[in-house]
Amino acid sequence: MSCLGLSWRVARALFLFLVQILLNYLPLERASWTSILAKQRELYSQFLREMIIQPGIAKANMGVSREDVTFEDHPLNPNPDSRWNTYFKDNEVLLQIDKDVRRLCPDISFFQRATEYPCLLILDPQNEFETLRKRVEQTTLKSQTVARNRSGVTNMSSPHKNSAPSSLNEYEVLPSGCEAHWEVVERILFIYAKLNPGIAYVQGMNEIVGPLYYTFATDPNSEWKEHAEADTFFCFTNLMAEIRDNFIKSLDDSQCGITYKMEKVYSTLKDKDMELYLKLQEQNIKPQFFAFRWLTLLLSQEFLLPDVIRIWDSLFADDNRFDFLLLVCCAMLILIREQLLEGDFTVNMRLLQDYPITDVCQILQKAKELQDSK
């Protein structure tokens, strides 16, 4: 759909329209959109009040009245129901989110720039509660590394992007009253983690939410831009409902887990190109070495952002979207088959970790051919 010669601006607008429908955020009937959007956006404001503002007020008051420190509940209380225990665990999650979102899409400056529509609930100068920004700055856990990487033997860094900054301080926090787009994404992920404690936040989710938020926040329509945070949250939540099994380690070896899906890439390749399949098997190149990242992050690390959005356009529009993702991965292998057949293990691993073809329309066309040849 996105390879029909449309301009990038038109393709992005089309993707914005489709993603809300295809991810079940909005119904096909446009007459109900206004009321649904108003209800969902107010619900998200309620999430902000309950999970960021109210805990922030309680923490700020602690310094004055110390009402949160009682004999029954204090910072060293190991009880799982302790508010302090919850606070410290949330800090661990927040710090990992903060670390990841600060370096989101480093090949473009968008996420480091100030949003035109900062969250007034959070940035009201009359408020003195502890915001997420203050939490990150003040927490004593700041120096700890809280890694929940699901990549196994495969790193999740992008071969097509500049190396991530070595220090969080390389990205200056904007002045009071302003906030960068990455701070908005941080809130989205933090709220998601709070509402989904079974999975919370796992490294890589930032790469899933990034393209969605970018699409909403750069739309020419000011309404979508103004409410990009809330709209992105619900679209991201709906998408995660479909792919969350990829991020749950205990499900890896089940039929809905990521190991099964990686093996499905190879079984599909075996059916479509036996010679290439046998070559990769001979060199002991396992799908875990490259397909983990491809599948888990929906190829968001393999291509530049406009191309990721083009791929997702076709992916979400397919009735069997994640079966189509397997075909896209298979197409990526077949399109570089000659290089893979000639290369040794080292050369081929480099090809697969730093995929060489940048024309995503060629990849999508090949995937469609594979789909039609079933």
XYZ file of C-alpha atoms in Angstrom:
374
model
C 0.000 0.000 0.000
C 2.824 2.378 0.798
C 4.797 1.568 -2.371
C 2.442 3.248 -4.819
C 4.524 6.340 -5.436
C 2.917 8.339 -2.636
C 4.890 11.177 -1.133
C 6.286 10.610 2.360
C 3.863 13.163 3.820
C 0.822 11.520 2.211
C 2.028 8.035 3.148
C 2.501 9.134 6.765
C -0.987 10.659 6.897
C -2.427 7.478 5.431
C -0.589 5.391 8.006
C -1.964 7.568 10.827
C -5.495 6.993 9.563
C -4.983 3.258 9.118
C -3.181 2.575 12.364
C -6.091 3.855 14.431
C -8.516 1.613 12.554
C -6.316 -1.461 12.253
C -5.180 -1.369 15.875
C -8.800 -1.089 16.992
C -8.452 2.357 18.508
C -11.239 3.754 16.348
C -14.134 2.058 14.525
C -14.740 2.355 10.801
C -17.784 4.545 11.453
C -16.390 8.087 11.667
C -19.549 9.531 13.239
C -18.520 8.152 16.636
C -14.891 9.242 16.504
C -15.322 12.542 18.346
C -16.986 11.004 21.391
C -14.612 8.026 21.509
C -11.515 10.214 21.274
C -12.792 12.568 23.978
C -13.493 9.633 26.297
C -10.126 7.957 25.693
C -8.145 11.161 26.090
C -9.879 11.932 29.385
C -9.159 8.392 30.542
C -5.479 8.897 29.816
C -5.524 12.167 31.802
C -6.949 10.144 34.678
C -4.039 7.689 34.370
C -1.625 10.609 34.620
C -3.333 11.911 37.752
C -3.440 8.519 39.469
C -0.013 7.164 38.528
C 2.224 10.214 38.244
C 0.640 13.267 39.851
C -0.887 11.768 43.010
C 2.216 9.680 43.904
C 4.301 12.763 43.148
C 2.260 14.870 45.549
C 2.527 12.212 48.254
C 6.303 12.050 47.822
C 6.634 15.842 47.898
C 4.541 16.063 51.078
C 6.756 13.512 52.750
C 9.507 16.083 53.095
C 7.187 18.425 54.998
C 4.898 16.267 57.110
C 6.595 12.878 56.727
C 3.064 11.476 56.760
C 4.124 8.654 54.468
C 6.687 7.397 57.000
C 4.894 5.435 59.690
C 5.707 2.502 61.922
C 3.717 0.284 59.578
C 5.147 1.684 56.329
C 8.636 3.112 55.948
C 11.358 3.120 53.244
C 12.932 -0.112 54.529
C 9.657 -1.997 54.781
C 10.027 -5.254 52.766
C 6.268 -5.850 52.649
C 5.193 -6.159 48.970
C 2.120 -4.038 49.758
C 4.234 -1.189 51.101
C 3.833 2.060 49.186
C 7.569 2.614 49.571
C 8.338 -0.823 48.188
C 6.156 -0.049 45.179
C 7.796 3.343 44.778
C 11.315 1.896 44.678
C 10.322 -0.866 42.248
C 8.701 1.724 40.004
C 11.957 3.669 40.105
C 13.843 0.672 38.769
C 11.461 0.428 35.831
C 11.511 4.189 35.287
C 15.297 4.340 35.128
C 15.442 1.646 32.454
C 12.765 3.449 30.442
C 14.601 6.745 30.859
C 17.866 5.226 29.685
C 16.237 3.787 26.564
C 14.025 6.672 25.479
C 16.799 9.260 25.702
C 18.573 7.498 22.853
C 15.491 6.729 20.786
C 16.072 7.125 17.022
C 19.431 8.914 17.344
C 19.657 9.253 13.549
C 17.043 12.027 13.729
C 16.735 14.955 16.112
C 12.965 14.749 16.520
C 12.853 13.048 19.912
C 15.309 15.545 21.393
C 13.268 18.548 20.279
C 10.600 20.227 22.395
C 7.014 19.249 21.768
C 4.615 22.000 20.735
C 2.058 20.613 23.174
C 3.694 19.862 26.529
C 1.478 18.125 29.075
C -0.037 20.964 31.112
C -1.145 18.579 33.852
C 2.492 17.751 34.493
C 4.194 21.058 33.717
C 1.840 23.465 35.504
C 4.260 25.906 37.215
C 1.934 26.009 40.237
C 2.575 22.337 40.873
C 5.519 21.305 43.009
C 4.962 17.570 43.032
C 7.621 15.073 42.034
C 7.439 14.561 38.270
C 9.093 11.694 36.431
C 11.866 14.101 35.505
C 12.489 14.892 39.175
C 12.264 11.241 40.100
C 15.021 10.337 37.694
C 17.187 13.232 38.861
C 16.720 12.575 42.577
C 16.660 8.811 42.899
C 19.630 7.109 44.475
C 19.134 4.271 42.031
C 20.372 6.445 39.207
C 23.763 4.781 38.966
C 22.351 1.262 38.797
C 21.807 -0.600 35.575
C 18.432 -2.289 35.459
C 18.618 -4.476 32.374
C 15.631 -6.515 31.277
C 16.922 -7.227 27.814
C 15.022 -9.936 25.976
C 17.526 -10.254 23.159
C 19.326 -13.380 24.373
C 22.438 -13.764 22.241
C 21.404 -10.925 19.953
C 22.013 -7.315 20.891
C 19.184 -4.855 20.310
C 21.308 -1.947 19.158
C 20.595 -0.621 15.715
C 23.172 -1.302 13.025
C 21.716 1.522 10.963
C 21.834 4.170 13.641
C 24.567 6.098 15.318
C 25.918 4.608 18.504
C 23.939 5.552 21.576
C 25.268 8.243 23.875
C 27.465 6.922 26.641
C 26.004 9.245 29.241
C 22.483 10.355 29.978
C 23.850 13.860 30.389
C 24.651 14.059 26.694
C 20.985 14.919 26.176
C 20.205 18.057 28.121
C 16.812 18.176 29.806
C 14.843 21.130 28.494
C 14.056 24.128 30.740
C 11.081 24.186 33.075
C 7.819 24.485 31.151
C 9.204 22.604 28.140
C 9.601 18.925 27.497
C 11.219 16.889 24.767
C 9.361 14.276 22.774
C 11.381 11.542 24.477
C 9.954 12.661 27.818
C 6.451 12.172 26.435
C 7.385 8.667 25.288
C 8.809 8.022 28.752
C 5.445 8.811 30.332
C 3.622 6.548 27.881
C 5.884 3.619 28.705
C 5.776 4.267 32.450
C 1.967 4.339 32.469
C 1.910 1.169 30.363
C 4.259 -0.556 32.825
C 2.093 0.475 35.782
C -1.084 -0.799 34.121
C 0.540 -4.055 32.989
C 2.583 -5.269 35.972
C 2.758 -8.789 34.578
C 5.101 -7.627 31.836
C 5.893 -4.060 33.012
C 8.608 -2.619 30.757
C 11.060 -4.672 28.734
C 13.895 -3.144 26.748
C 12.817 -2.835 23.127
C 9.310 -1.575 23.812
C 10.681 1.932 23.260
C 11.432 0.944 19.665
C 7.809 -0.144 19.190
C 6.206 2.988 20.604
C 8.625 5.385 18.844
C 7.247 5.138 15.271
C 3.655 5.326 16.534
C 4.290 8.453 18.564
C 6.283 10.071 15.762
C 3.380 9.551 13.365
C 0.865 11.232 15.663
C 3.182 14.020 16.830
C 4.205 15.111 13.329
C 0.801 15.059 11.681
C -0.169 18.368 10.006
C -3.521 18.193 11.793
C -2.997 20.059 15.072
C -5.597 17.957 16.896
C -3.621 14.761 16.382
C -0.424 16.529 17.396
C -1.977 17.997 20.535
C -3.269 14.625 21.713
C -0.390 12.516 20.385
C 0.495 11.217 23.844
C -2.921 9.776 24.692
C -3.625 8.451 21.200
C -0.212 6.812 20.995
C -0.699 5.196 24.393
C -3.880 3.402 23.365
C -2.563 2.350 19.943
C 0.629 1.084 21.575
C -1.368 -0.807 24.220
C -3.478 -2.484 21.538
C -0.407 -3.401 19.505
C 1.346 -4.800 22.581
C -1.714 -6.955 23.265
C -0.890 -8.717 19.983
C 2.885 -8.998 20.375
C 3.468 -9.051 24.137
C 4.239 -12.797 24.090
C 7.464 -11.919 22.269
C 8.609 -10.052 25.391
C 7.750 -12.738 27.961
C 10.696 -15.052 28.486
C 8.654 -17.819 30.102
C 6.713 -18.184 26.835
C 9.770 -18.390 24.576
C 9.436 -22.095 23.831
C 5.648 -22.175 23.598
C 3.767 -22.048 20.316
C 3.037 -18.368 20.867
C 6.609 -17.541 21.922
C 9.437 -15.918 20.020
C 11.485 -19.134 19.600
C 8.653 -20.771 17.666
C 8.337 -17.714 15.435
C 12.055 -17.601 14.712
C 12.008 -21.255 13.738
C 9.004 -20.504 11.540
C 11.168 -18.060 9.566
C 13.583 -20.892 8.792
C 10.846 -23.405 7.994
C 9.348 -20.879 5.583
C 12.753 -20.301 4.028
C 13.225 -24.065 3.705
C 9.982 -24.234 1.744
C 10.816 -21.256 -0.488
C 14.573 -21.603 -0.991
C 16.056 -24.938 0.087
C 19.572 -24.102 -1.142
C 19.807 -20.961 0.968
C 18.293 -22.726 3.966
C 20.896 -25.500 3.777
C 23.705 -22.943 3.458
C 22.664 -21.178 6.662
C 22.265 -24.526 8.404
C 25.712 -25.628 7.224
C 27.265 -22.481 8.690
C 25.308 -22.954 11.909
C 23.719 -19.519 11.552
C 20.760 -19.820 13.871
C 17.695 -17.609 13.493
C 18.299 -16.358 17.050
C 21.358 -14.508 15.763
C 19.276 -12.060 13.736
C 15.565 -12.945 13.606
C 15.014 -12.264 17.312
C 15.490 -8.549 16.750
C 13.695 -8.547 13.413
C 10.567 -10.156 14.846
C 10.460 -8.728 18.354
C 10.937 -5.128 17.256
C 8.921 -5.448 14.022
C 11.999 -4.488 11.985
C 12.119 -1.053 13.632
C 15.887 -1.384 14.162
C 16.742 -2.515 10.652
C 15.610 0.520 8.659
C 15.297 4.265 8.962
C 12.087 5.597 10.469
C 10.230 6.490 7.227
C 10.899 2.989 5.911
C 9.786 1.403 9.184
C 6.478 3.240 8.863
C 6.114 2.020 5.268
C 6.691 -1.562 6.392
C 4.229 -1.234 9.270
C 1.671 0.214 6.862
C 1.685 -3.028 4.865
C 2.082 -5.178 7.956
C -0.913 -3.783 9.841
C -3.083 -3.804 6.711
C -2.603 -7.542 6.202
C -5.298 -9.788 7.655
C -2.619 -12.127 8.992
C -0.183 -9.392 9.890
C 2.331 -11.432 11.838
C 2.338 -14.278 9.358
C 3.141 -11.592 6.815
C 6.004 -10.401 9.042
C 7.510 -13.894 8.782
C 7.278 -13.613 4.993
C 8.939 -10.195 5.075
C 11.825 -11.682 7.049
C 12.045 -14.563 4.599
C 12.006 -12.102 1.688
C 14.883 -10.202 3.280
C 16.945 -13.389 3.272
C 16.075 -14.361 -0.288
C 16.876 -10.905 -1.644
C 20.476 -11.255 -0.468
C 20.745 -14.976 -1.262
C 23.660 -14.620 -3.685
C 25.750 -12.783 -1.101
C 24.816 -15.281 1.590
C 25.634 -18.267 -0.646
C 29.071 -16.828 -1.403
C 29.909 -15.583 2.100
C 31.458 -17.356 5.053
C 30.052 -17.262 8.581
C 31.597 -13.914 9.471
C 30.526 -12.182 6.259
C 27.004 -13.553 6.483
C 26.563 -12.591 10.111
C 27.611 -9.060 9.211
C 25.043 -9.001 6.405
C 22.271 -10.202 8.684
C 23.150 -7.865 11.535
C 23.534 -4.890 9.202
C 20.993 -5.573 6.486
C 22.162 -4.070 3.157
C 18.961 -3.508 1.135
C 17.343 -0.143 1.801
C 14.526 -0.289 -0.761
C 11.737 -1.547 1.469
C 9.269 -1.587 -1.413
C 11.408 -4.274 -3.026
C 11.243 -6.282 0.189
C 7.483 -5.886 0.526
C 6.949 -6.835 -3.100
C 9.003 -10.008 -2.621
C 7.064 -10.851 0.548
C 3.792 -10.466 -1.361
C 5.122 -12.809 -4.069
C 5.942 -15.392 -1.417
C 2.486 -14.968 0.073
C 0.775 -15.413 -3.301
C 2.849 -18.495 -4.135
C 1.479 -20.495 -1.219
